[in-house]
Coordinates of C-alpha atoms in Angstrom, one line a residue:
Chain A
M103 CA -97.1 18.6 -66.4
R104 CA -99.7 20.7 -65.3
P105 CA -98.9 24.5 -64.6
F106 CA -100.6 23.8 -61.1
L107 CA -98.2 20.9 -60.5
R108 CA -95.3 22.9 -61.3
G109 CA -95.8 25.7 -59.3
G110 CA -96.4 23.4 -56.4
L111 CA -93.3 21.4 -57.2
A112 CA -91.2 24.4 -57.4
A113 CA -92.8 25.5 -54.3
A114 CA -91.8 22.2 -52.7
I115 CA -88.2 22.2 -53.9
F116 CA -87.8 26.4 -52.7
W117 CA -89.4 25.8 -49.4
A118 CA -87.0 22.4 -48.6
A119 CA -84.0 24.4 -49.9
A120 CA -85.0 27.1 -47.2
V121 CA -85.4 24.8 -44.8
W122 CA -82.1 23.1 -45.3
L123 CA -80.0 26.1 -45.2
A124 CA -81.7 28.1 -42.7
P125 CA -79.5 28.4 -39.9
D126 CA -80.3 26.8 -36.7
S127 CA -82.3 29.5 -35.4
A128 CA -83.7 27.8 -32.2
S129 CA -80.2 26.4 -30.9
G130 CA -79.1 30.1 -31.1
R131 CA -82.0 31.5 -29.2
A132 CA -81.6 28.9 -26.4
E133 CA -78.3 30.6 -25.4
R134 CA -79.8 34.6 -25.6
E135 CA -83.6 34.0 -25.0
E136 CA -83.0 34.3 -21.4
F137 CA -81.0 37.9 -22.3
L138 CA -83.8 39.0 -24.4
Y139 CA -86.7 39.2 -22.2
Y140 CA -88.6 42.0 -22.2
P141 CA -87.8 45.2 -21.3
S142 CA -88.6 46.7 -17.9
G143 CA -89.5 50.1 -16.0
P144 CA -92.0 53.2 -16.7
F145 CA -91.8 52.5 -20.2
L146 CA -93.3 48.9 -20.3
R147 CA -97.3 50.0 -19.7
N148 CA -96.7 52.8 -22.2
A149 CA -94.9 50.2 -25.1
V150 CA -98.2 47.9 -24.7
M151 CA -100.5 50.6 -25.6
G152 CA -103.3 49.8 -23.5
Y153 CA -103.2 46.2 -24.0
D154 CA -101.6 45.7 -20.3
Q155 CA -103.9 42.8 -19.4
A156 CA -102.9 40.7 -22.7
A157 CA -99.4 41.4 -22.5
S158 CA -99.5 40.5 -18.8
A159 CA -101.0 37.1 -19.6
V160 CA -98.4 36.4 -22.2
A161 CA -95.6 37.6 -19.5
W162 CA -97.0 35.0 -17.3
L163 CA -97.0 32.4 -19.7
E164 CA -93.1 33.2 -20.3
T165 CA -92.7 33.1 -16.7
V166 CA -94.5 29.2 -16.2
Q167 CA -92.5 28.2 -19.1
Y168 CA -89.1 29.8 -17.6
Y169 CA -89.6 28.2 -14.7
G170 CA -90.9 25.1 -16.1
K171 CA -87.6 24.7 -18.2
H172 CA -85.3 25.5 -15.0
A173 CA -87.2 23.2 -12.6
R174 CA -86.6 20.4 -14.8
G175 CA -82.6 21.6 -15.9
D176 CA -80.3 23.7 -13.9
Q177 CA -82.5 24.7 -11.1
H178 CA -80.9 28.2 -11.5
F179 CA -84.4 31.2 -11.7
D180 CA -81.5 33.5 -12.5
Y181 CA -84.7 35.7 -14.2
L182 CA -87.4 34.1 -12.4
Y183 CA -87.8 37.7 -10.0
H184 CA -87.2 40.0 -13.4
L185 CA -89.9 37.7 -15.3
C186 CA -92.3 38.0 -12.5
D187 CA -91.5 41.6 -11.8
V188 CA -92.4 42.6 -15.3
T189 CA -95.7 40.4 -15.2
T190 CA -96.5 42.6 -12.2
E191 CA -95.2 45.8 -13.6
L192 CA -98.1 45.5 -16.5
D193 CA -100.7 44.1 -14.3
P194 CA -99.6 45.3 -10.5
H195 CA -102.9 43.4 -9.0
F196 CA -102.5 40.1 -10.4
T197 CA -101.4 38.2 -6.8
E198 CA -100.4 34.7 -8.4
P199 CA -96.7 36.0 -9.9
Y200 CA -95.8 37.5 -6.2
T201 CA -96.8 34.5 -4.6
F202 CA -95.8 32.0 -6.9
G203 CA -92.4 34.3 -7.8
S204 CA -91.3 34.5 -3.9
F205 CA -92.4 31.4 -3.1
V206 CA -89.9 29.8 -6.4
L207 CA -87.4 32.3 -5.4
L208 CA -87.1 31.1 -1.5
T209 CA -87.5 27.8 -2.0
E210 CA -85.7 26.9 -4.9
G211 CA -84.2 29.6 -6.6
K212 CA -82.2 30.2 -3.2
R213 CA -82.8 34.0 -3.5
P214 CA -84.8 34.8 -0.5
T215 CA -84.1 38.6 -0.6
A216 CA -85.6 39.1 -4.3
G217 CA -88.2 36.5 -2.8
M218 CA -89.0 38.9 -0.6
K219 CA -88.7 42.0 -2.5
L220 CA -91.5 40.8 -4.6
L221 CA -93.5 40.2 -2.1
E222 CA -93.0 44.1 -0.2
K223 CA -93.9 45.2 -3.9
G224 CA -97.2 42.8 -4.0
R225 CA -97.9 44.2 -0.4
E226 CA -97.6 47.9 -1.7
N227 CA -99.8 47.7 -4.9
N228 CA -102.3 45.3 -3.0
P229 CA -102.7 46.5 0.3
D230 CA -105.7 44.7 1.0
S231 CA -104.8 40.9 -0.6
W232 CA -104.9 38.7 2.4
K233 CA -103.2 36.0 0.1
I234 CA -99.9 38.0 -0.3
F235 CA -100.3 38.4 3.4
F236 CA -100.2 35.2 4.7
E237 CA -97.5 34.4 1.9
S238 CA -95.5 36.7 3.5
G239 CA -95.8 35.0 7.1
F240 CA -95.6 31.8 5.4
I241 CA -92.3 32.3 4.1
Y242 CA -90.9 34.1 7.3
Y243 CA -92.4 30.8 9.1
I244 CA -91.2 28.3 7.3
A245 CA -87.7 29.7 5.3
W246 CA -86.3 32.1 7.3
K247 CA -87.8 31.1 10.8
D248 CA -88.7 34.7 11.9
Y249 CA -92.1 33.8 14.1
P250 CA -92.7 37.3 15.5
T251 CA -92.7 38.7 11.9
A252 CA -94.5 35.4 10.8
A253 CA -97.3 35.8 13.3
Y254 CA -97.6 39.8 12.5
Y255 CA -98.1 38.8 9.0
F256 CA -100.2 36.2 9.8
T257 CA -102.5 38.6 12.0
R258 CA -102.5 41.2 8.9
S259 CA -103.9 38.7 6.8
S260 CA -106.9 37.6 9.2
E261 CA -107.6 41.4 9.0
M262 CA -107.8 41.8 5.2
P263 CA -111.6 41.5 3.5
G264 CA -112.2 38.1 2.5
A265 CA -109.7 36.0 4.4
P266 CA -110.8 32.6 5.5
E267 CA -110.8 31.6 9.0
V268 CA -107.6 29.5 9.2
T269 CA -105.7 32.9 8.7
E270 CA -106.8 33.9 12.0
R271 CA -105.9 30.1 13.5
F272 CA -102.5 30.5 12.2
A273 CA -102.1 33.8 13.6
A274 CA -102.6 32.6 17.2
W275 CA -100.4 28.9 16.8
V276 CA -97.5 30.6 15.3
S277 CA -97.8 33.0 18.3
T278 CA -97.8 30.2 20.8
R279 CA -96.1 27.3 19.0
A280 CA -93.5 28.7 17.3
G281 CA -90.8 26.5 15.5
D282 CA -93.6 23.2 16.1
V283 CA -93.7 21.0 13.5
R284 CA -96.9 20.4 13.6
T285 CA -97.7 24.2 12.7
A286 CA -95.5 23.8 9.3
I287 CA -97.0 21.0 8.4
L288 CA -100.4 22.5 8.8
L289 CA -99.0 25.5 6.7
W290 CA -98.2 23.8 3.8
Q291 CA -101.1 21.5 3.6
E292 CA -103.3 24.7 4.0
L293 CA -101.2 26.1 1.1
A294 CA -101.6 22.1 -0.9
D295 CA -105.6 23.1 -0.5
R296 CA -105.8 26.6 -1.4
T297 CA -103.9 26.8 -4.3
T298 CA -104.7 26.3 -7.9
N299 CA -101.6 25.7 -9.5
P300 CA -100.5 22.2 -9.9
E301 CA -96.8 22.9 -9.3
L302 CA -97.0 24.5 -5.8
K303 CA -99.6 21.7 -4.8
E304 CA -97.1 19.3 -5.8
K305 CA -94.7 20.4 -3.7
A306 CA -96.5 21.4 -0.2
E307 CA -98.2 17.9 -0.5
K308 CA -94.3 16.3 -1.1
K309 CA -93.5 18.5 1.9
V310 CA -96.3 17.5 4.2
K311 CA -95.2 13.9 3.5
E312 CA -91.8 14.7 4.7
L313 CA -92.6 16.4 7.4
T314 CA -95.2 13.9 8.5
A315 CA -92.5 11.2 8.2
Q316 CA -89.8 13.5 10.0
I317 CA -92.3 13.5 13.1
L318 CA -93.2 9.9 12.9
E319 CA -89.7 9.1 12.8
A320 CA -88.8 11.2 16.2
G321 CA -91.6 9.3 18.0
P322 CA -93.6 10.7 20.5
A323 CA -90.7 12.5 22.1
G324 CA -90.0 14.5 18.6
R325 CA -93.3 15.8 18.4
Chain B
M58 CA -133.0 56.3 -46.6
K59 CA -130.2 57.2 -49.6
A60 CA -127.6 56.6 -46.9
L61 CA -129.2 53.3 -45.8
A62 CA -129.5 51.7 -49.3
I63 CA -125.8 53.2 -49.5
A64 CA -125.1 51.0 -45.9
L65 CA -127.0 47.8 -47.3
N66 CA -125.1 47.8 -50.5
T67 CA -121.5 48.2 -48.5
F68 CA -122.6 45.5 -45.8
R69 CA -123.4 43.1 -48.7
E70 CA -119.9 44.3 -50.6
A71 CA -117.9 43.5 -47.5
R72 CA -119.9 39.8 -47.5
R73 CA -118.7 39.4 -50.5
D74 CA -115.1 39.9 -49.5
R75 CA -115.5 37.4 -46.9
A76 CA -114.3 39.9 -44.0
Q77 CA -116.9 37.3 -41.8
W78 CA -114.2 34.8 -41.9
I79 CA -112.1 36.9 -39.7
L80 CA -114.4 35.4 -37.2
L81 CA -112.2 32.1 -37.9
L82 CA -109.4 34.0 -36.9
Y83 CA -110.7 35.2 -33.9
A84 CA -112.2 31.4 -32.9
V85 CA -108.4 30.1 -33.5
V86 CA -107.1 32.8 -30.9
V87 CA -109.8 31.9 -28.3
L88 CA -110.3 28.4 -28.5
G89 CA -107.0 27.5 -29.5
G90 CA -105.4 29.7 -27.0
A91 CA -108.1 28.4 -24.4
A92 CA -106.8 24.7 -25.1
V93 CA -103.3 25.2 -26.0
L94 CA -102.3 27.7 -22.9
T95 CA -104.8 26.5 -20.2
P96 CA -102.8 23.7 -19.4
L97 CA -99.2 26.3 -19.4
A98 CA -101.0 28.7 -17.5
M99 CA -100.3 27.0 -13.5
G100 CA -104.1 27.4 -13.1
E101 CA -104.7 31.0 -14.3
G102 CA -106.3 29.5 -17.9
Y103 CA -108.9 31.5 -17.5
R104 CA -107.8 34.7 -16.9
V105 CA -105.3 34.3 -19.7
T106 CA -107.9 33.2 -21.7
R107 CA -110.3 36.4 -20.7
D108 CA -107.2 38.6 -20.9
L109 CA -106.0 37.5 -24.5
G110 CA -109.7 37.5 -26.1
L111 CA -110.4 40.9 -24.9
A112 CA -107.4 42.0 -26.4
A113 CA -107.7 40.3 -29.4
L114 CA -111.3 41.7 -29.8
S115 CA -109.9 45.0 -30.1
L116 CA -106.9 44.0 -32.5
I117 CA -108.5 41.8 -34.9
G118 CA -111.4 44.2 -35.0
L119 CA -109.1 47.1 -35.8
I120 CA -107.1 44.6 -38.5
M121 CA -110.8 44.0 -40.0
I122 CA -111.8 47.7 -40.0
V123 CA -108.4 48.6 -41.6
L124 CA -108.8 45.9 -44.3
V125 CA -112.1 46.0 -45.3
G126 CA -112.5 50.2 -45.1
S127 CA -109.3 51.0 -46.3
G128 CA -110.6 50.5 -50.0
L129 CA -114.1 51.2 -49.2
V130 CA -114.4 54.6 -51.6
H131 CA -111.3 53.3 -53.7
K132 CA -113.4 50.5 -55.0
E133 CA -116.3 52.8 -56.0
L134 CA -114.2 55.1 -57.8
D135 CA -111.9 52.7 -59.5
R136 CA -115.0 50.7 -60.9
R137 CA -116.5 54.4 -61.7
T138 CA -119.8 52.8 -59.8
V139 CA -119.5 56.3 -57.5
L140 CA -120.6 58.5 -60.8
T141 CA -123.4 56.3 -61.4
V142 CA -124.6 56.6 -58.1
L143 CA -123.7 60.7 -57.5
A144 CA -125.7 61.1 -60.8
K145 CA -128.5 60.4 -58.8
P146 CA -130.0 62.7 -56.3
V147 CA -127.7 61.4 -53.7
R148 CA -125.6 64.0 -51.4
R149 CA -121.7 62.8 -50.8
T150 CA -122.6 63.2 -47.2
E151 CA -124.8 60.5 -47.8
F152 CA -122.8 58.5 -49.3
L153 CA -120.1 58.8 -47.1
I154 CA -122.3 58.1 -44.1
G155 CA -124.0 54.8 -46.1
K156 CA -120.7 53.7 -46.3
Y157 CA -119.6 54.2 -42.5
L158 CA -123.1 52.5 -41.5
G159 CA -122.6 49.5 -43.7
L160 CA -119.2 48.8 -42.6
M161 CA -120.3 49.2 -38.9
A162 CA -123.3 46.8 -39.7
M163 CA -120.3 44.3 -40.8
V164 CA -118.2 45.3 -37.9
T165 CA -121.5 44.8 -35.5
L166 CA -122.2 41.4 -37.0
I167 CA -118.5 39.7 -36.7
F168 CA -118.0 41.9 -33.3
A169 CA -121.7 40.1 -31.9
G170 CA -119.9 36.7 -33.1
M171 CA -116.6 37.2 -31.8
V172 CA -118.6 38.3 -28.0
L173 CA -120.4 35.3 -28.1
L174 CA -117.5 32.9 -29.1
L175 CA -115.4 34.6 -26.0
A176 CA -118.5 34.3 -23.3
G177 CA -119.1 30.6 -24.7
T178 CA -115.5 29.7 -24.1
L179 CA -115.2 31.1 -20.6
L180 CA -118.7 30.1 -19.8
I181 CA -117.5 26.3 -20.7
M182 CA -114.2 26.8 -18.9
E183 CA -115.5 28.1 -15.4
R184 CA -119.2 28.3 -15.7
R185 CA -118.9 32.3 -15.0
L186 CA -118.9 35.1 -17.0
E187 CA -117.9 38.8 -15.3
P188 CA -120.7 41.5 -16.2
A189 CA -117.3 43.4 -16.5
V190 CA -116.0 41.4 -19.6
L191 CA -119.0 42.2 -21.5
C192 CA -118.7 46.0 -20.4
A193 CA -114.8 45.8 -21.7
A194 CA -116.5 44.3 -25.1
G195 CA -118.7 47.4 -25.1
F196 CA -116.1 49.9 -24.8
T197 CA -114.1 48.2 -27.3
Y198 CA -117.1 48.2 -29.7
A199 CA -117.6 52.0 -29.3
E200 CA -113.5 52.2 -30.3
L201 CA -113.8 50.3 -33.2
G202 CA -116.6 52.5 -34.1
V203 CA -114.7 55.7 -33.8
M204 CA -111.9 53.6 -35.9
T205 CA -114.5 53.0 -38.6
A206 CA -114.9 56.7 -38.8
V207 CA -111.6 57.0 -39.3
V208 CA -110.7 54.6 -41.9
V209 CA -113.8 55.9 -43.9
A210 CA -112.8 59.5 -43.3
F211 CA -109.2 58.6 -45.0
S212 CA -110.6 56.5 -47.8
S213 CA -112.5 59.7 -48.9
F214 CA -109.4 61.3 -50.2
V215 CA -106.1 59.1 -49.9
S216 CA -105.3 55.6 -51.7
P217 CA -106.4 52.4 -49.7
A218 CA -102.9 51.6 -48.6
L219 CA -102.4 55.1 -46.9
A220 CA -105.8 54.8 -45.3
G221 CA -104.7 51.7 -43.9
I222 CA -101.6 53.1 -42.7
F223 CA -103.0 56.4 -41.8
T224 CA -105.4 54.8 -39.6
L225 CA -103.1 52.3 -38.3
A226 CA -101.0 55.4 -37.3
M227 CA -104.3 57.3 -35.3
A228 CA -104.7 53.6 -33.2
V229 CA -101.3 53.8 -32.1
M230 CA -101.0 57.4 -31.3
G231 CA -104.7 57.4 -29.7
H232 CA -103.8 54.9 -27.4
F233 CA -100.6 57.6 -26.4
S234 CA -102.8 60.7 -26.6
G235 CA -103.0 61.1 -22.8
D236 CA -99.2 60.9 -22.6
L237 CA -99.1 64.4 -24.8
L238 CA -101.3 66.3 -22.0
R239 CA -98.9 65.0 -19.3
F240 CA -95.9 66.0 -21.8
A241 CA -97.5 69.3 -22.4
D242 CA -97.9 70.0 -18.2
T243 CA -94.2 69.3 -17.6
A244 CA -93.0 71.0 -20.9
G245 CA -90.9 74.2 -20.0
N246 CA -91.7 75.6 -23.3
P247 CA -94.9 77.3 -23.7
V248 CA -95.3 77.0 -27.4
L249 CA -94.3 73.2 -27.0
A250 CA -96.9 73.0 -24.4
W251 CA -99.7 74.6 -26.4
L252 CA -98.7 72.2 -29.2
S253 CA -98.9 69.5 -27.7
R254 CA -102.5 69.9 -26.0
G255 CA -103.8 71.2 -29.5
V256 CA -102.7 67.7 -31.0
Y257 CA -103.9 65.7 -28.1
L258 CA -107.2 67.1 -28.8
V259 CA -107.2 66.5 -32.3
L260 CA -106.2 62.6 -31.6
P261 CA -109.2 59.9 -30.5
H262 CA -108.7 59.4 -26.9
L263 CA -108.8 55.9 -27.2
E264 CA -107.9 54.9 -23.6
S265 CA -111.1 56.1 -22.7
F266 CA -112.5 52.8 -24.5
N267 CA -109.8 50.7 -22.5
W268 CA -112.1 49.2 -20.1
R269 CA -109.6 45.4 -20.1
A270 CA -108.0 46.1 -16.9
E271 CA -110.7 46.9 -14.8
A272 CA -112.4 44.1 -16.3
A273 CA -110.1 41.7 -15.3
Y274 CA -110.8 42.5 -11.4
G275 CA -114.8 42.8 -12.1
V276 CA -114.8 46.4 -11.8
L277 CA -117.9 47.8 -13.3
P278 CA -118.0 51.5 -15.1
D279 CA -120.4 54.2 -13.5
P280 CA -123.1 55.5 -15.7
S281 CA -121.0 58.4 -16.2
Q282 CA -118.3 56.7 -17.2
A283 CA -119.5 55.0 -19.6
G284 CA -122.2 57.3 -21.0
G285 CA -119.6 59.9 -21.3
A286 CA -117.0 57.4 -23.5
A287 CA -120.2 56.4 -25.4
L288 CA -121.2 60.3 -26.3
Y289 CA -117.5 60.8 -26.7
A290 CA -117.5 58.3 -29.6
L291 CA -120.2 59.8 -30.7
L292 CA -119.3 63.0 -31.2
Y293 CA -115.8 62.0 -32.3
T294 CA -117.1 60.1 -35.3
A295 CA -119.6 62.6 -36.4
S296 CA -116.7 65.3 -36.5
L297 CA -114.5 62.4 -38.3
L298 CA -117.5 61.9 -41.0
A299 CA -118.4 65.4 -41.4
L300 CA -114.5 66.2 -42.1
G301 CA -114.3 63.2 -44.4
S302 CA -117.7 64.6 -46.5
G303 CA -116.2 68.2 -46.7
I304 CA -113.2 66.8 -48.4
F305 CA -115.3 64.2 -50.3
T306 CA -117.4 67.4 -51.3
Q307 CA -114.5 69.0 -52.9
R308 CA -112.9 66.2 -55.1
E309 CA -113.4 65.9 -58.6
F310 CA -113.9 62.9 -60.3
R311 CA -113.0 62.2 -64.0

């Protein structure tokens, strides 16, 4: 046998043996992975040595993967807050983790306090982001049914630089038509139109259909 | 002129070592990242590609500098070609500057290729390219200029393995140098504070070349920031090359 073939054959045998004998690392990791997510705290940004943006992008990808896995599975999002917190610790001006994280924690994660904590952090780090203030108003209106606070945040959002005209309209509607299902539909529709996040878009459109069906079932009296 | 001749030779040598293949690695990171990660990023594909692309510019650039630069002088010593060169009326300082310029020519060529790849990918993805991204790339180029000087200086008096390790250590410490200053301000012990300030001044201030976070939000540097960073890079490079030449001049070749 030629030396090249002999070497190749030996390599293939050793590789196959290594693969055969290797412990099933994937299954072992599946159990532990949630506990091995990144550290947090003040040393996090130092630890990434100036590559905060790239680390934040990687943390965001992990967040999305974590969400996808649990949304399709057990519907438990115990570490979502931590992941969004880490992502925004690395890049405090990255608004998507605040809005998406709080939305999931409030609607699917059943952890409204953690979601609101994320939005508070977002408002603190981005005091002129109309999106985060709008999202705060959205959550107060839809999930907590706290209409005066929702109106406050929509008004604040409408005052921010770059805020679209629709924020002002919501501020007015919520003040005058508190609890109205049609306002809720418009809010969901607005979210579906605005977001670039396909998951959020799908959920918002589904909610619009549900609420519209609810109005149609109730008939003219229920509107 | 003599330094330029040595630079040309160093550039050819780096090409013979296939250093340009580093571009392929970058292409895999950027194009692969854009293709694979965009669908996973929930509408943030552009952002992920841009941030990872900018980080990879710096990291892959540093890897290239270490791999190609650490053995730069040692190879000449090993093959005894340094004796032939230095037997001619070529000063050792010129030799080292030539090595630096040659390696920088290779770094420039590959870096330009990497930036073009990143810019092209971002333009294809969303038909937009923020000028701040190009600014961040410019700052990274200055950082690589400094790190090239570090590796050339180390390669003039230590083995390739040590030159590589020392250069990587300098890169790590250079990103932490600002912390030393903060430590000096809070340290109770005046000797410790003085020592921290001293080490801070010696280490390269690599965070001065980090414009990646600003690039993510389209923030452009003002001319004084850009000029200050460029001037610092030039002066720090000059001081390293002077130090390397000083040590190289003292070396005896047998």
